[in-house]
Amino acid sequence: MMENWYVPITIVPGIGLLLMSTSNLLGQLSLEIKNLISEHTGYNNLLERKLVQLKLINLAMVFLYASVAFFVVSGLIAGLYQSSHTMIDNIPIYFSVGGIICCLVALVLLIVFSFRAVRIKQDQFKVKD
């Protein structure tokens, strides 16, 4: 059933790009939080919101890593057992579906992160004025 065992593996570089950009966002957010902490000036609410953002983006990265793992296992199982015609034929599909679901959850979390980030930046500039 899964003759194209390489299909799940070909998705991995795209998710890798998402991971790379997400880790850059994580690094920038961490730096912003560090700067807010070092300023020690009445930014507690802003700091708390940015820490929630940090948790959100970290959770998105966990789901992206899980997605990569699911796709790699799917391709590996399909490649190793491509000649057998047993119940193993469906297992790679289950892993692929798991990878797709994890990736979709991560994308939803990143969308939520993006909307919140814009709101936080708007509020941050209002505070500075």
PDB file of C-alpha atoms in Angstrom:
ATOM      1  CA  MET A   1       0.000   0.000   0.000  1.00  0.00           C
ATOM      2  CA  MET A   2       2.822   2.424   0.826  1.00  0.00           C
ATOM      3  CA  GLU A   3       4.948   1.915  -2.318  1.00  0.00           C
ATOM      4  CA  ASN A   4       6.084   5.522  -2.087  1.00  0.00           C
ATOM      5  CA  TRP A   5       7.964   5.120   1.182  1.00  0.00           C
ATOM      6  CA  TYR A   6       9.994   8.243   0.435  1.00  0.00           C
ATOM      7  CA  VAL A   7       6.965  10.586   0.503  1.00  0.00           C
ATOM      8  CA  PRO A   8       6.984  11.076   4.311  1.00  0.00           C
ATOM      9  CA  ILE A   9      10.745  11.680   4.217  1.00  0.00           C
ATOM     10  CA  THR A  10      10.400  14.410   1.576  1.00  0.00           C
ATOM     11  CA  ILE A  11       8.194  16.427   3.941  1.00  0.00           C
ATOM     12  CA  VAL A  12      10.908  16.566   6.614  1.00  0.00           C
ATOM     13  CA  PRO A  13      13.004  19.394   5.018  1.00  0.00           C
ATOM     14  CA  GLY A  14       9.942  21.655   4.912  1.00  0.00           C
ATOM     15  CA  ILE A  15       9.277  21.038   8.569  1.00  0.00           C
ATOM     16  CA  GLY A  16      12.977  21.630   9.183  1.00  0.00           C
ATOM     17  CA  LEU A  17      12.605  25.110   7.698  1.00  0.00           C
ATOM     18  CA  LEU A  18       9.658  25.740  10.004  1.00  0.00           C
ATOM     19  CA  LEU A  19      11.785  24.574  12.937  1.00  0.00           C
ATOM     20  CA  MET A  20      14.640  26.850  11.934  1.00  0.00           C
ATOM     21  CA  SER A  21      12.440  29.940  11.654  1.00  0.00           C
ATOM     22  CA  THR A  22      10.633  29.031  14.874  1.00  0.00           C
ATOM     23  CA  SER A  23      13.917  28.638  16.729  1.00  0.00           C
ATOM     24  CA  ASN A  24      14.961  32.079  15.450  1.00  0.00           C
ATOM     25  CA  LEU A  25      11.696  33.492  16.838  1.00  0.00           C
ATOM     26  CA  LEU A  26      12.380  31.703  20.114  1.00  0.00           C
ATOM     27  CA  GLY A  27      15.862  33.219  20.301  1.00  0.00           C
ATOM     28  CA  GLN A  28      14.611  36.735  19.581  1.00  0.00           C
ATOM     29  CA  LEU A  29      11.833  36.398  22.141  1.00  0.00           C
ATOM     30  CA  SER A  30      14.284  35.113  24.746  1.00  0.00           C
ATOM     31  CA  LEU A  31      16.510  38.117  24.089  1.00  0.00           C
ATOM     32  CA  GLU A  32      13.554  40.504  24.462  1.00  0.00           C
ATOM     33  CA  ILE A  33      12.615  38.849  27.754  1.00  0.00           C
ATOM     34  CA  LYS A  34      16.211  39.097  28.971  1.00  0.00           C
ATOM     35  CA  ASN A  35      16.282  42.806  28.109  1.00  0.00           C
ATOM     36  CA  LEU A  36      12.971  43.439  29.876  1.00  0.00           C
ATOM     37  CA  ILE A  37      14.225  41.651  32.979  1.00  0.00           C
ATOM     38  CA  SER A  38      17.458  43.664  32.996  1.00  0.00           C
ATOM     39  CA  GLU A  39      15.565  46.977  32.717  1.00  0.00           C
ATOM     40  CA  HIS A  40      13.621  46.341  35.975  1.00  0.00           C
ATOM     41  CA  THR A  41      11.077  48.987  35.068  1.00  0.00           C
ATOM     42  CA  GLY A  42       7.340  48.307  35.479  1.00  0.00           C
ATOM     43  CA  TYR A  43       7.038  45.875  32.585  1.00  0.00           C
ATOM     44  CA  ASN A  44       5.696  42.996  34.681  1.00  0.00           C
ATOM     45  CA  ASN A  45       2.498  42.566  32.650  1.00  0.00           C
ATOM     46  CA  LEU A  46       4.418  42.720  29.387  1.00  0.00           C
ATOM     47  CA  LEU A  47       7.004  40.311  30.745  1.00  0.00           C
ATOM     48  CA  GLU A  48       4.335  37.812  31.802  1.00  0.00           C
ATOM     49  CA  ARG A  49       2.723  37.958  28.362  1.00  0.00           C
ATOM     50  CA  LYS A  50       6.068  37.381  26.659  1.00  0.00           C
ATOM     51  CA  LEU A  51       6.774  34.415  28.934  1.00  0.00           C
ATOM     52  CA  VAL A  52       3.425  32.912  27.895  1.00  0.00           C
ATOM     53  CA  GLN A  53       4.498  33.480  24.293  1.00  0.00           C
ATOM     54  CA  LEU A  54       7.763  31.687  25.026  1.00  0.00           C
ATOM     55  CA  LYS A  55       5.846  28.650  26.310  1.00  0.00           C
ATOM     56  CA  LEU A  56       3.584  28.736  23.260  1.00  0.00           C
ATOM     57  CA  ILE A  57       6.427  28.794  20.757  1.00  0.00           C
ATOM     58  CA  ASN A  58       8.269  26.101  22.689  1.00  0.00           C
ATOM     59  CA  LEU A  59       5.170  23.890  22.529  1.00  0.00           C
ATOM     60  CA  ALA A  60       4.928  24.512  18.781  1.00  0.00           C
ATOM     61  CA  MET A  61       8.538  23.383  18.403  1.00  0.00           C
ATOM     62  CA  VAL A  62       7.819  20.205  20.362  1.00  0.00           C
ATOM     63  CA  PHE A  63       4.988  19.381  17.968  1.00  0.00           C
ATOM     64  CA  LEU A  64       7.212  20.113  14.960  1.00  0.00           C
ATOM     65  CA  TYR A  65       9.900  17.781  16.320  1.00  0.00           C
ATOM     66  CA  ALA A  66       7.269  15.101  16.966  1.00  0.00           C
ATOM     67  CA  SER A  67       6.015  15.561  13.421  1.00  0.00           C
ATOM     68  CA  VAL A  68       9.502  14.993  12.016  1.00  0.00           C
ATOM     69  CA  ALA A  69       9.848  11.873  14.154  1.00  0.00           C
ATOM     70  CA  PHE A  70       6.523  10.495  12.909  1.00  0.00           C
ATOM     71  CA  PHE A  71       7.434  11.103   9.260  1.00  0.00           C
ATOM     72  CA  VAL A  72      10.889   9.562   9.624  1.00  0.00           C
ATOM     73  CA  VAL A  73       9.493   6.460  11.354  1.00  0.00           C
ATOM     74  CA  SER A  74       6.781   6.212   8.717  1.00  0.00           C
ATOM     75  CA  GLY A  75       9.298   6.296   5.882  1.00  0.00           C
ATOM     76  CA  LEU A  76      11.609   3.892   7.662  1.00  0.00           C
ATOM     77  CA  ILE A  77       8.903   1.308   8.337  1.00  0.00           C
ATOM     78  CA  ALA A  78       7.491   1.631   4.821  1.00  0.00           C
ATOM     79  CA  GLY A  79      10.952   1.304   3.286  1.00  0.00           C
ATOM     80  CA  LEU A  80      11.980  -1.696   5.349  1.00  0.00           C
ATOM     81  CA  TYR A  81       8.759  -3.610   4.897  1.00  0.00           C
ATOM     82  CA  GLN A  82       7.687  -2.507   1.417  1.00  0.00           C
ATOM     83  CA  SER A  83       7.627  -6.048   0.053  1.00  0.00           C
ATOM     84  CA  SER A  84       5.528  -7.572   2.815  1.00  0.00           C
ATOM     85  CA  HIS A  85       1.772  -7.652   2.399  1.00  0.00           C
ATOM     86  CA  THR A  86       0.700  -7.893   5.978  1.00  0.00           C
ATOM     87  CA  MET A  87      -0.884  -5.566   8.457  1.00  0.00           C
ATOM     88  CA  ILE A  88       2.420  -3.624   8.469  1.00  0.00           C
ATOM     89  CA  ASP A  89       1.244  -1.861   5.294  1.00  0.00           C
ATOM     90  CA  ASN A  90      -1.093   0.343   7.336  1.00  0.00           C
ATOM     91  CA  ILE A  91       1.367   1.238  10.091  1.00  0.00           C
ATOM     92  CA  PRO A  92       3.324   3.804   7.995  1.00  0.00           C
ATOM     93  CA  ILE A  93       0.052   5.500   7.136  1.00  0.00           C
ATOM     94  CA  TYR A  94      -0.787   5.817  10.830  1.00  0.00           C
ATOM     95  CA  PHE A  95       2.609   7.363  11.514  1.00  0.00           C
ATOM     96  CA  SER A  96       2.155   9.750   8.575  1.00  0.00           C
ATOM     97  CA  VAL A  97      -1.234  10.807   9.892  1.00  0.00           C
ATOM     98  CA  GLY A  98       0.358  11.354  13.311  1.00  0.00           C
ATOM     99  CA  GLY A  99       2.998  13.527  11.668  1.00  0.00           C
ATOM    100  CA  ILE A 100       0.395  15.532   9.787  1.00  0.00           C
ATOM    101  CA  ILE A 101      -1.666  16.079  12.940  1.00  0.00           C
ATOM    102  CA  CYS A 102       1.399  17.178  14.933  1.00  0.00           C
ATOM    103  CA  CYS A 103       2.410  19.550  12.161  1.00  0.00           C
ATOM    104  CA  LEU A 104      -1.092  21.038  11.986  1.00  0.00           C
ATOM    105  CA  VAL A 105      -1.203  21.547  15.755  1.00  0.00           C
ATOM    106  CA  ALA A 106       2.184  23.280  15.583  1.00  0.00           C
ATOM    107  CA  LEU A 107       0.980  25.527  12.764  1.00  0.00           C
ATOM    108  CA  VAL A 108      -2.131  26.495  14.731  1.00  0.00           C
ATOM    109  CA  LEU A 109       0.056  27.312  17.740  1.00  0.00           C
ATOM    110  CA  LEU A 110       2.326  29.427  15.528  1.00  0.00           C
ATOM    111  CA  ILE A 111      -0.683  31.290  14.125  1.00  0.00           C
ATOM    112  CA  VAL A 112      -1.910  32.017  17.667  1.00  0.00           C
ATOM    113  CA  PHE A 113       1.632  33.087  18.569  1.00  0.00           C
ATOM    114  CA  SER A 114       1.737  35.487  15.614  1.00  0.00           C
ATOM    115  CA  PHE A 115      -1.571  37.151  16.446  1.00  0.00           C
ATOM    116  CA  ARG A 116      -0.581  37.534  20.082  1.00  0.00           C
ATOM    117  CA  ALA A 117       2.866  38.848  19.146  1.00  0.00           C
ATOM    118  CA  VAL A 118       1.320  41.671  17.121  1.00  0.00           C
ATOM    119  CA  ARG A 119      -0.998  42.579  20.010  1.00  0.00           C
ATOM    120  CA  ILE A 120       1.881  42.509  22.479  1.00  0.00           C
ATOM    121  CA  LYS A 121       4.028  44.732  20.241  1.00  0.00           C
ATOM    122  CA  GLN A 122       1.177  47.215  19.842  1.00  0.00           C
ATOM    123  CA  ASP A 123       0.720  47.344  23.612  1.00  0.00           C
ATOM    124  CA  GLN A 124       4.464  47.601  24.127  1.00  0.00           C
ATOM    125  CA  PHE A 125       4.663  50.679  21.884  1.00  0.00           C
ATOM    126  CA  LYS A 126       1.668  52.221  23.659  1.00  0.00           C
ATOM    127  CA  VAL A 127       3.485  51.808  26.981  1.00  0.00           C
ATOM    128  CA  LYS A 128       6.644  53.475  25.637  1.00  0.00           C
ATOM    129  CA  ASP A 129       4.797  56.551  24.289  1.00  0.00           C
TER     130      ASP A 129
END
